[in-house]
Structure formats: structure tokens, C-alpha cells
């Protein structure tokens, strides 16, 4: 091991998972749901899941509006697909 005081460490937060948006969104929200259940119980976790699902539906509506306006259609459709997939998978997370 070598000590080098001039060394600089750069942390690229989430860069590797940014390549797969579904994985990033799903695992982040799933972790939040599991922690909510652990800390506050299953009733709270189910309410939190409802909030997350409604938030993603809202984002889908926003992205759909932008798609209809013709703004970066490929990006909008990719995001809509990711958000819809996350909503679909998250609903299976909380029991």
C-alpha cells in the first residue's frame, strides 16, 4: 500500500446503473419500500407504495404530454416504458 497525499478520488454516483434506468429506479424504490416496512410497518409501506405508484403515474402523464408535443420522442417513450415497468414490479414488492 502506498500513501499519496495528492491523490484525488472521484465518485461517479450511480453512473454504472444509469446505463440501465429500470434497474436503478426499481432497486432504489424497492429499497425505500423495504425500509419503510421495516421501520414503520406494513400498513405504512402499503400507503407509501400507493404514493410511489401515483408519483410514477404522474411522471408518465408528464412524459406523455411532452411526447405528444414532439419533444425528444425517443427519450419520452423510453422513460414511459421504464416508469410503467417500475410500477408493475413495485406492486409485487409489499405484501
Coordinates of N, CA and C in Angstrom, one line a residue:
X1 N 0.8 -1.2 0.0 CA 0.0 0.0 0.0 C 0.9 1.2 0.0
X2 N 0.4 2.3 -0.7 CA 1.2 3.5 -0.8 C 0.4 4.7 -0.4
X3 N 0.9 5.5 0.4 CA 0.2 6.8 0.8 C 0.6 7.9 -0.2
X4 N -0.4 8.4 -0.8 CA -0.1 9.5 -1.8 C -1.1 10.7 -1.5
X5 N -0.6 11.7 -0.7 CA -1.5 12.8 -0.3 C -2.1 13.6 -1.4
X6 N -1.5 13.6 -2.6 CA -2.0 14.4 -3.7 C -3.1 13.6 -4.5
X7 N -3.4 12.4 -4.1 CA -4.4 11.6 -4.8 C -5.8 12.2 -4.7
X8 N -6.6 12.1 -5.7 CA -7.9 12.6 -5.8 C -8.9 11.5 -6.1
X9 N -9.9 11.3 -5.3 CA -10.9 10.3 -5.6 C -12.2 10.9 -6.1
X10 N -12.6 10.4 -7.2 CA -13.9 11.0 -7.8 C -14.9 9.8 -7.8
X11 N -16.0 10.1 -7.1 CA -17.1 9.2 -7.0 C -18.2 9.5 -8.0
X12 N -18.4 8.6 -9.0 CA -19.4 8.9 -10.0 C -20.7 8.1 -9.5
X13 N -21.5 8.8 -8.7 CA -22.6 8.2 -8.1 C -23.6 7.7 -9.1
X14 N -23.9 6.4 -9.1 CA -24.9 5.8 -10.0 C -24.6 5.8 -11.4
X15 N -23.3 6.0 -11.8 CA -23.0 6.0 -13.3 C -23.2 4.6 -13.9
X16 N -22.8 3.6 -13.2 CA -23.0 2.3 -13.9 C -24.4 1.9 -14.0
X17 N -25.2 2.2 -13.0 CA -26.6 1.9 -13.0 C -27.4 2.8 -13.9
X18 N -26.8 4.0 -14.3 CA -27.5 4.9 -15.2 C -27.7 4.3 -16.6
X19 N -26.9 3.3 -16.9 CA -27.0 2.7 -18.2 C -28.2 1.8 -18.3
X20 N -28.8 1.4 -17.2 CA -30.0 0.6 -17.2 C -31.0 1.3 -16.2
X21 N -31.8 2.3 -16.8 CA -32.7 3.1 -15.9 C -33.7 2.3 -15.1
X22 N -34.2 1.2 -15.7 CA -35.2 0.4 -15.0 C -34.6 -0.2 -13.7
X23 N -33.4 -0.7 -13.8 CA -32.7 -1.3 -12.6 C -32.5 -0.3 -11.6
X24 N -32.0 0.9 -11.9 CA -31.8 1.9 -11.0 C -33.1 2.3 -10.3
X25 N -34.1 2.6 -11.0 CA -35.4 3.1 -10.4 C -36.0 2.0 -9.5
X26 N -36.0 0.8 -10.1 CA -36.7 -0.3 -9.3 C -36.0 -0.6 -8.0
X27 N -34.7 -0.8 -8.1 CA -33.9 -1.1 -6.8 C -34.0 0.0 -5.8
X28 N -33.9 1.2 -6.3 CA -34.0 2.4 -5.3 C -35.3 2.4 -4.6
X29 N -36.4 2.3 -5.4 CA -37.7 2.4 -4.8 C -38.0 1.1 -4.0
X30 N -37.6 0.0 -4.4 CA -37.8 -1.2 -3.7 C -37.1 -1.2 -2.3
X31 N -35.9 -0.6 -2.3 CA -35.2 -0.4 -1.0 C -35.9 0.5 -0.1
X32 N -36.5 1.6 -0.7 CA -37.2 2.5 0.1 C -38.5 1.8 0.7
X33 N -39.1 1.0 -0.1 CA -40.3 0.3 0.4 C -40.0 -0.7 1.5
X34 N -38.9 -1.4 1.3 CA -38.5 -2.4 2.3 C -38.1 -1.7 3.7
X35 N -37.4 -0.6 3.6 CA -37.1 0.1 4.8 C -38.3 0.7 5.5
X36 N -39.3 1.2 4.7 CA -40.5 1.7 5.2 C -41.2 0.6 6.0
X37 N -41.3 -0.6 5.4 CA -41.9 -1.7 6.1 C -41.2 -2.1 7.4
X38 N -39.9 -2.1 7.3 CA -39.1 -2.4 8.5 C -39.2 -1.4 9.6
X39 N -39.2 -0.1 9.3 CA -39.2 0.9 10.3 C -40.6 1.3 10.8
X40 N -41.6 1.2 9.8 CA -42.9 1.8 10.2 C -44.1 0.7 10.1
X41 N -43.8 -0.5 9.6 CA -44.8 -1.5 9.4 C -45.4 -1.6 8.1
X42 N -46.1 -2.7 7.9 CA -46.7 -3.0 6.5 C -47.8 -2.0 6.1
X43 N -48.6 -1.5 7.0 CA -49.6 -0.6 6.7 C -49.0 0.7 6.1
X44 N -48.0 1.2 6.7 CA -47.3 2.4 6.2 C -46.7 2.1 4.8
X45 N -46.0 1.0 4.7 CA -45.4 0.6 3.5 C -46.4 0.5 2.3
X46 N -47.6 0.0 2.6 CA -48.6 0.0 1.6 C -49.1 1.4 1.2
X47 N -49.2 2.3 2.1 CA -49.5 3.6 1.8 C -48.4 4.3 1.0
X48 N -47.2 4.0 1.4 CA -46.0 4.6 0.7 C -46.0 4.0 -0.7
X49 N -46.3 2.8 -0.9 CA -46.4 2.2 -2.2 C -47.4 2.9 -3.1
X50 N -48.5 3.2 -2.5 CA -49.6 3.9 -3.2 C -49.1 5.3 -3.7
X51 N -48.4 6.0 -2.8 CA -47.8 7.3 -3.1 C -46.8 7.1 -4.3
X52 N -45.9 6.1 -4.2 CA -44.9 5.9 -5.3 C -45.6 5.6 -6.6
X53 N -46.6 4.8 -6.6 CA -47.3 4.4 -7.8 C -48.0 5.6 -8.4
X54 N -48.6 6.4 -7.6 CA -49.3 7.7 -8.1 C -48.2 8.6 -8.6
X55 N -47.1 8.7 -8.0 CA -46.0 9.6 -8.5 C -45.5 9.1 -9.8
X56 N -45.3 7.8 -10.0 CA -44.9 7.3 -11.3 C -45.9 7.5 -12.4
X57 N -47.2 7.4 -12.0 CA -48.3 7.6 -13.0 C -48.3 9.1 -13.4
X58 N -48.0 10.0 -12.5 CA -47.9 11.4 -12.8 C -46.8 11.7 -13.7
X59 N -45.6 11.1 -13.5 CA -44.5 11.2 -14.4 C -44.8 10.7 -15.8
X60 N -45.5 9.6 -15.8 CA -45.9 9.0 -17.1 C -46.8 10.0 -17.9
X61 N -47.7 10.7 -17.2 CA -48.6 11.7 -17.8 C -47.8 12.8 -18.3
X62 N -46.8 13.3 -17.5 CA -45.9 14.4 -17.9 C -45.1 14.0 -19.2
X63 N -44.5 12.8 -19.1 CA -43.7 12.4 -20.3 C -44.6 12.2 -21.5
X64 N -45.8 11.7 -21.3 CA -46.7 11.5 -22.5 C -47.1 12.9 -23.1
X65 N -47.3 13.9 -22.3 CA -47.6 15.2 -22.8 C -46.5 15.7 -23.6
X66 N -45.2 15.6 -23.1 CA -44.1 16.0 -23.8 C -43.9 15.3 -25.2
X67 N -44.2 14.0 -25.1 CA -44.2 13.2 -26.3 C -45.2 13.7 -27.4
X68 N -46.4 14.0 -26.9 CA -47.4 14.5 -27.8 C -47.0 15.8 -28.4
X69 N -46.3 16.6 -27.7 CA -45.8 17.9 -28.2 C -44.6 17.7 -29.2
X70 N -44.1 16.5 -29.2 CA -43.0 16.2 -30.2 C -41.6 16.5 -29.6
X71 N -41.5 16.6 -28.3 CA -40.2 16.9 -27.7 C -39.4 15.7 -27.4
X72 N -38.3 15.4 -28.1 CA -37.4 14.2 -27.8 C -38.2 13.0 -27.6
X73 N -38.9 12.6 -28.7 CA -39.9 11.5 -28.6 C -39.2 10.1 -28.1
X74 N -38.1 9.8 -28.6 CA -37.4 8.6 -28.2 C -37.2 8.5 -26.7
X75 N -36.7 9.6 -26.2 CA -36.4 9.7 -24.7 C -37.7 9.6 -24.0
X76 N -38.7 10.3 -24.4 CA -40.0 10.2 -23.7 C -40.6 8.8 -23.7
X77 N -40.5 8.1 -24.8 CA -41.1 6.8 -24.8 C -40.2 5.8 -24.0
X78 N -38.9 6.0 -24.0 CA -38.1 5.2 -23.1 C -38.5 5.4 -21.7
X79 N -38.6 6.6 -21.2 CA -39.0 6.9 -19.9 C -40.3 6.3 -19.5
X80 N -41.3 6.5 -20.4 CA -42.6 6.0 -20.1 C -42.6 4.4 -19.9
X81 N -41.8 3.8 -20.8 CA -41.7 2.3 -20.7 C -41.0 1.9 -19.3
X82 N -40.0 2.7 -18.9 CA -39.3 2.4 -17.7 C -40.2 2.6 -16.5
X83 N -40.9 3.7 -16.5 CA -41.8 4.1 -15.4 C -42.9 3.0 -15.3
X84 N -43.5 2.6 -16.4 CA -44.6 1.6 -16.4 C -44.1 0.3 -15.9
X85 N -42.9 -0.1 -16.3 CA -42.3 -1.4 -15.8 C -42.0 -1.3 -14.3
X86 N -41.5 -0.1 -13.8 CA -41.3 0.0 -12.4 C -42.6 -0.1 -11.6
X87 N -43.6 0.6 -12.0 CA -44.9 0.5 -11.4 C -45.4 -1.0 -11.3
X88 N -45.3 -1.7 -12.4 CA -45.7 -3.0 -12.5 C -45.0 -3.9 -11.5
X89 N -43.7 -3.8 -11.4 CA -42.9 -4.6 -10.5 C -43.0 -4.2 -9.0
X90 N -43.2 -2.9 -8.8 CA -43.3 -2.4 -7.4 C -44.5 -2.9 -6.7
X91 N -45.6 -3.1 -7.4 CA -46.8 -3.6 -6.8 C -46.7 -5.0 -6.2
X92 N -45.7 -5.7 -6.7 CA -45.4 -7.0 -6.1 C -44.5 -7.0 -4.9
X93 N -44.0 -5.9 -4.6 CA -42.9 -5.8 -3.5 C -43.5 -5.9 -2.1
X94 N -44.6 -5.1 -1.9 CA -45.1 -5.1 -0.5 C -46.3 -6.1 -0.4
X95 N -46.2 -6.9 0.7 CA -47.2 -7.9 0.9 C -48.2 -7.4 2.0

